[in-house]
Tab-separated table of C-alpha atoms in Angstrom:
chain	number	residue	atom	x	y	z
A	1	MET	CA	6.920	-3.798	8.287
A	2	THR	CA	10.559	-4.516	8.084
A	3	ASN	CA	12.973	-2.152	9.814
A	4	GLN	CA	15.809	-2.880	7.404
A	5	VAL	CA	16.850	0.174	5.411
A	6	GLN	CA	17.171	-0.681	1.730
A	7	THR	CA	18.808	1.179	-1.102
A	8	LEU	CA	16.721	1.724	-4.221
A	9	LYS	CA	18.625	-1.018	-6.036
A	10	GLU	CA	18.127	-3.465	-3.162
A	11	HIS	CA	14.434	-2.643	-3.071
A	12	LEU	CA	14.022	-3.263	-6.797
A	13	ARG	CA	15.832	-6.592	-6.630
A	14	ALA	CA	13.709	-7.699	-3.658
A	15	THR	CA	10.368	-7.196	-5.438
A	16	ILE	CA	8.270	-10.152	-6.586
A	17	TRP	CA	8.053	-8.876	-10.152
A	18	SER	CA	11.812	-8.412	-10.600
A	19	ARG	CA	12.401	-12.166	-10.203
A	20	CYS	CA	10.871	-12.788	-13.618
A	21	LEU	CA	13.017	-10.240	-15.481
A	22	SER	CA	16.082	-10.961	-17.578
A	23	ALA	CA	19.419	-9.372	-16.714
A	24	ALA	CA	18.982	-6.839	-19.528
A	25	GLN	CA	15.482	-5.933	-18.405
A	26	MET	CA	16.599	-5.526	-14.811
A	27	ALA	CA	19.498	-3.343	-15.887
A	28	ARG	CA	17.124	-0.939	-17.640
A	29	VAL	CA	14.768	-0.892	-14.662
A	30	GLU	CA	17.632	-0.007	-12.320
A	31	ALA	CA	18.926	2.663	-14.710
A	32	ASP	CA	15.545	4.347	-15.252
A	33	THR	CA	13.858	4.104	-11.850
A	34	PHE	CA	14.538	6.963	-9.454
A	35	GLU	CA	13.922	7.681	-5.783
A	36	GLN	CA	11.784	10.463	-4.307
A	37	PHE	CA	11.592	11.586	-0.678
A	38	VAL	CA	8.170	12.717	0.571
A	39	PRO	CA	7.886	14.184	4.101
A	40	LYS	CA	4.995	13.338	6.408
A	41	GLY	CA	1.880	15.102	5.151
A	42	GLY	CA	3.398	15.709	1.727
A	43	PHE	CA	1.866	14.707	-1.586
A	44	VAL	CA	3.315	11.850	-3.586
A	45	PHE	CA	0.693	12.700	-6.224
A	46	ARG	CA	-2.234	15.068	-6.469
A	47	LYS	CA	-5.634	14.306	-7.907
A	48	GLY	CA	-5.876	15.379	-11.548
A	49	GLU	CA	-2.184	15.017	-12.345
A	50	PRO	CA	-1.177	12.971	-15.389
A	51	VAL	CA	0.048	9.480	-14.521
A	52	GLU	CA	3.672	9.219	-15.592
A	53	SER	CA	5.104	6.440	-13.404
A	54	TRP	CA	4.552	3.162	-11.592
A	55	THR	CA	5.236	3.706	-7.910
A	56	GLY	CA	6.727	1.627	-5.094
A	57	ILE	CA	7.229	2.341	-1.401
A	58	ILE	CA	10.845	1.723	-0.414
A	59	GLU	CA	10.236	2.855	3.144
A	60	GLY	CA	7.270	4.529	4.816
A	61	LEU	CA	3.494	4.565	4.527
A	62	VAL	CA	1.173	6.496	2.206
A	63	LYS	CA	-2.589	6.668	1.797
A	64	MET	CA	-4.848	6.989	-1.244
A	65	ASN	CA	-7.267	9.746	-0.343
A	66	ASN	CA	-10.082	11.821	-1.791
A	67	PHE	CA	-12.630	14.387	-0.665
A	68	SER	CA	-16.384	14.168	-1.079
A	69	ALA	CA	-18.456	17.033	-2.494
A	70	ALA	CA	-19.227	17.994	1.109
A	71	GLY	CA	-15.514	18.182	1.931
A	72	LYS	CA	-15.318	14.934	3.891
A	73	SER	CA	-11.967	13.161	3.655
A	74	VAL	CA	-12.247	9.589	2.358
A	75	THR	CA	-9.298	7.191	2.597
A	76	PHE	CA	-9.396	4.278	0.162
A	77	THR	CA	-6.394	2.321	1.414
A	78	GLY	CA	-2.929	2.548	2.889
A	79	VAL	CA	0.165	1.516	0.938
A	80	PRO	CA	3.027	0.239	3.135
A	81	THR	CA	6.694	-0.565	2.570
A	82	GLY	CA	7.286	-3.035	-0.260
A	83	ALA	CA	4.073	-2.279	-2.172
A	84	TRP	CA	3.736	-1.005	-5.746
A	85	PHE	CA	0.671	0.794	-7.066
A	86	GLY	CA	-0.700	2.854	-9.946
A	87	GLU	CA	-0.634	0.167	-12.637
A	88	GLY	CA	-4.366	0.559	-13.338
A	89	SER	CA	-4.075	4.282	-14.031
A	90	LEU	CA	-1.061	3.681	-16.267
A	91	LEU	CA	-2.890	1.042	-18.284
A	92	LYS	CA	-5.899	3.349	-18.726
A	93	ASP	CA	-3.629	6.319	-19.558
A	94	ASP	CA	-5.771	8.419	-17.263
A	95	HIS	CA	-5.261	11.264	-14.813
A	96	ARG	CA	-5.030	10.604	-11.072
A	97	LYS	CA	-8.442	10.035	-9.500
A	98	TYR	CA	-7.162	10.513	-5.946
A	99	ASP	CA	-4.435	12.138	-3.861
A	100	VAL	CA	-1.577	10.038	-2.525
A	101	ILE	CA	-0.327	11.478	0.778
A	102	ALA	CA	2.546	10.377	3.031
A	103	LEU	CA	1.416	9.425	6.540
A	104	ARG	CA	5.056	9.452	7.633
A	105	ASP	CA	8.373	10.394	6.023
A	106	SER	CA	8.551	8.074	3.018
A	107	ARG	CA	11.015	7.013	0.329
A	108	VAL	CA	9.282	6.340	-2.947
A	109	ALA	CA	10.491	4.584	-6.121
A	110	GLN	CA	9.232	5.928	-9.447
A	111	MET	CA	9.459	3.787	-12.604
A	112	PRO	CA	8.799	5.987	-15.664
A	113	ARG	CA	5.843	5.154	-17.895
A	114	ALA	CA	8.125	4.328	-20.835
A	115	THR	CA	9.987	1.690	-18.811
A	116	PHE	CA	6.741	0.211	-17.463
A	117	GLU	CA	5.254	-0.051	-20.958
A	118	TRP	CA	8.497	-1.535	-22.313
A	119	LEU	CA	8.341	-4.285	-19.688
A	120	LEU	CA	4.761	-5.024	-20.694
A	121	GLU	CA	5.871	-5.427	-24.294
A	122	THR	CA	8.988	-7.496	-23.624
A	123	SER	CA	8.165	-9.649	-20.561
A	124	LEU	CA	5.226	-12.060	-20.526
A	125	PRO	CA	5.942	-13.023	-16.870
A	126	PHE	CA	5.746	-9.332	-15.899
A	127	THR	CA	2.384	-9.057	-17.653
A	128	ARG	CA	1.154	-12.105	-15.733
A	129	PHE	CA	2.321	-10.500	-12.494
A	130	LEU	CA	0.283	-7.398	-13.288
A	131	LEU	CA	-2.818	-9.482	-14.007
A	132	MET	CA	-2.468	-11.024	-10.556
A	133	GLN	CA	-1.818	-7.585	-9.060
A	134	LEU	CA	-5.002	-6.168	-10.592
A	135	ASN	CA	-7.016	-9.183	-9.456
A	136	GLU	CA	-5.747	-8.847	-5.883
A	137	ARG	CA	-6.438	-5.114	-5.962
A	138	LEU	CA	-10.012	-5.724	-7.105
A	139	GLY	CA	-10.570	-8.171	-4.252
A	140	GLN	CA	-9.098	-5.678	-1.802
A	141	PHE	CA	-11.427	-2.867	-2.840
A	142	ILE	CA	-14.494	-5.100	-2.835
A	143	GLY	CA	-13.582	-5.961	0.753
A	144	LEU	CA	-13.135	-2.278	1.608
A	145	VAL	CA	-16.601	-1.436	0.292
A	146	GLU	CA	-18.094	-4.252	2.366
A	147	THR	CA	-16.240	-3.145	5.500
A	148	ASP	CA	-17.145	0.529	5.056
A	149	ARG	CA	-20.844	-0.328	4.792
A	150	MET	CA	-20.694	-2.219	8.067
A	151	LEU	CA	-20.105	1.176	9.733
A	152	ASN	CA	-18.494	-0.500	12.739
A	153	VAL	CA	-15.159	0.950	13.808
A	154	ASP	CA	-13.919	-2.164	15.604
A	155	THR	CA	-14.502	-4.264	12.484
A	156	ARG	CA	-12.983	-1.618	10.215
A	157	VAL	CA	-9.801	-1.488	12.292
A	158	ALA	CA	-9.531	-5.292	12.266
A	159	ARG	CA	-10.012	-5.484	8.499
A	160	CYS	CA	-7.648	-2.545	7.943
A	161	LEU	CA	-4.855	-4.451	9.687
A	162	ALA	CA	-5.723	-7.738	7.990
A	163	ALA	CA	-5.631	-6.059	4.557
A	164	MET	CA	-1.935	-5.316	5.055
A	165	PHE	CA	-1.167	-9.042	5.025
A	166	ASN	CA	-1.468	-9.674	1.308
A	167	ASN	CA	1.749	-11.333	0.145
A	168	HIS	CA	1.246	-10.162	-3.429
A	169	LEU	CA	0.273	-6.533	-2.864
A	170	TYR	CA	2.307	-5.909	0.299
A	171	PRO	CA	5.302	-8.275	0.399
A	172	GLY	CA	7.272	-5.995	2.742
A	173	VAL	CA	4.980	-6.460	5.757
A	174	ASP	CA	5.916	-8.774	8.626
A	175	LYS	CA	3.956	-9.742	11.748
A	176	THR	CA	5.083	-6.643	13.655
A	177	VAL	CA	3.474	-3.704	11.861
A	178	GLN	CA	5.263	-0.427	12.537
A	179	ILE	CA	2.156	1.733	12.481
A	180	SER	CA	0.811	4.260	14.949
A	181	GLN	CA	-2.699	4.462	16.333
A	182	GLU	CA	-3.071	7.799	14.543
A	183	GLU	CA	-2.201	6.142	11.227
A	184	ILE	CA	-4.638	3.284	11.900
A	185	GLY	CA	-7.275	5.940	12.513
A	186	TYR	CA	-6.556	7.619	9.175
A	187	LEU	CA	-6.761	4.341	7.278
A	188	SER	CA	-9.922	3.079	8.991
A	189	GLY	CA	-11.801	6.381	9.085
A	190	ALA	CA	-11.740	6.747	12.862
A	191	SER	CA	-10.293	9.139	15.402
A	192	ARG	CA	-7.060	8.215	17.161
A	193	GLN	CA	-8.953	7.665	20.412
A	194	ARG	CA	-11.587	5.435	18.809
A	195	ALA	CA	-8.936	3.452	16.912
A	196	ASN	CA	-7.123	2.926	20.224
A	197	GLN	CA	-10.313	1.515	21.792
A	198	ALA	CA	-10.725	-0.863	18.866
A	199	LEU	CA	-7.110	-2.032	19.136
A	200	GLN	CA	-7.528	-2.691	22.852
A	201	LEU	CA	-10.622	-4.788	22.095
A	202	LEU	CA	-8.734	-6.765	19.445
A	203	GLU	CA	-5.892	-7.295	21.921
A	204	LYS	CA	-8.356	-8.689	24.486
A	205	GLU	CA	-9.633	-11.041	21.776
A	206	GLY	CA	-6.084	-12.379	21.394
A	207	LEU	CA	-5.749	-11.214	17.780
A	208	LEU	CA	-2.870	-8.785	18.298
A	209	ARG	CA	-0.507	-7.327	20.875
A	210	LEU	CA	0.149	-3.620	21.269
A	211	ASP	CA	3.902	-3.077	21.413
A	212	TYR	CA	5.907	0.102	21.690
A	213	GLY	CA	5.957	1.747	18.264
A	214	GLY	CA	3.898	-0.923	16.543
A	215	ILE	CA	1.378	-3.743	16.568
A	216	ARG	CA	2.234	-7.431	16.750
A	217	VAL	CA	-0.385	-9.371	14.786
A	218	LEU	CA	-1.028	-12.786	16.342
A	219	ASP	CA	-3.914	-14.043	14.196
A	220	VAL	CA	-4.280	-12.609	10.675
A	221	GLU	CA	-7.193	-14.865	9.761
A	222	GLY	CA	-8.912	-13.932	13.021
A	223	LEU	CA	-8.673	-10.262	12.046
A	224	ARG	CA	-10.131	-11.041	8.617
A	225	GLN	CA	-13.091	-12.844	10.170
A	226	PHE	CA	-13.634	-10.513	13.124
A	227	GLU	CA	-17.045	-8.852	13.466
A	228	ALA	CA	-18.044	-6.784	16.476
């Protein structure tokens, strides 16, 4: 993920979807969208809350999380810098089906529902972007179900890292991912120690390099295809 610190305005203008907006549309987006700071471990949203905004990560990392009836924590996916999410819940006008929790101190952009719906009504290119976003999201979650059923930690860690390299969903990610082994563990459903073992295996396979404070991905397609 990029280390460059962006202002909210810079973040909005760097998004894929903003490129298709008119000057007037962009002006309203910049006027209406606001920034929220969420400390590590804090809730961006709680399950059951009404959905009132479309959300982007200016800086940081959050996870979509839920708990089973037995109390087991289940992480659906991580959302890194540059990503936007929540469009499906807005379109359904539904309550949150999951918690969104910051894995590190995070700066979050919130576009109010009214602005989001106005863009849908006034910008055909924005609507097309959202169709692509929903299609990519569907593919991502189908892949997550497949990976989870493999029940192999090494494979889950590989696919977890590979999933971050989706240019549409996560345009803010570069080849050096600023993510800790603890965070990888959260996102792949493994302990920190077990995630570390998996990363060392993937490093031996030549798919990544463990650097101080992050992971240098050497072969994204290799991670996608990896099976232990």
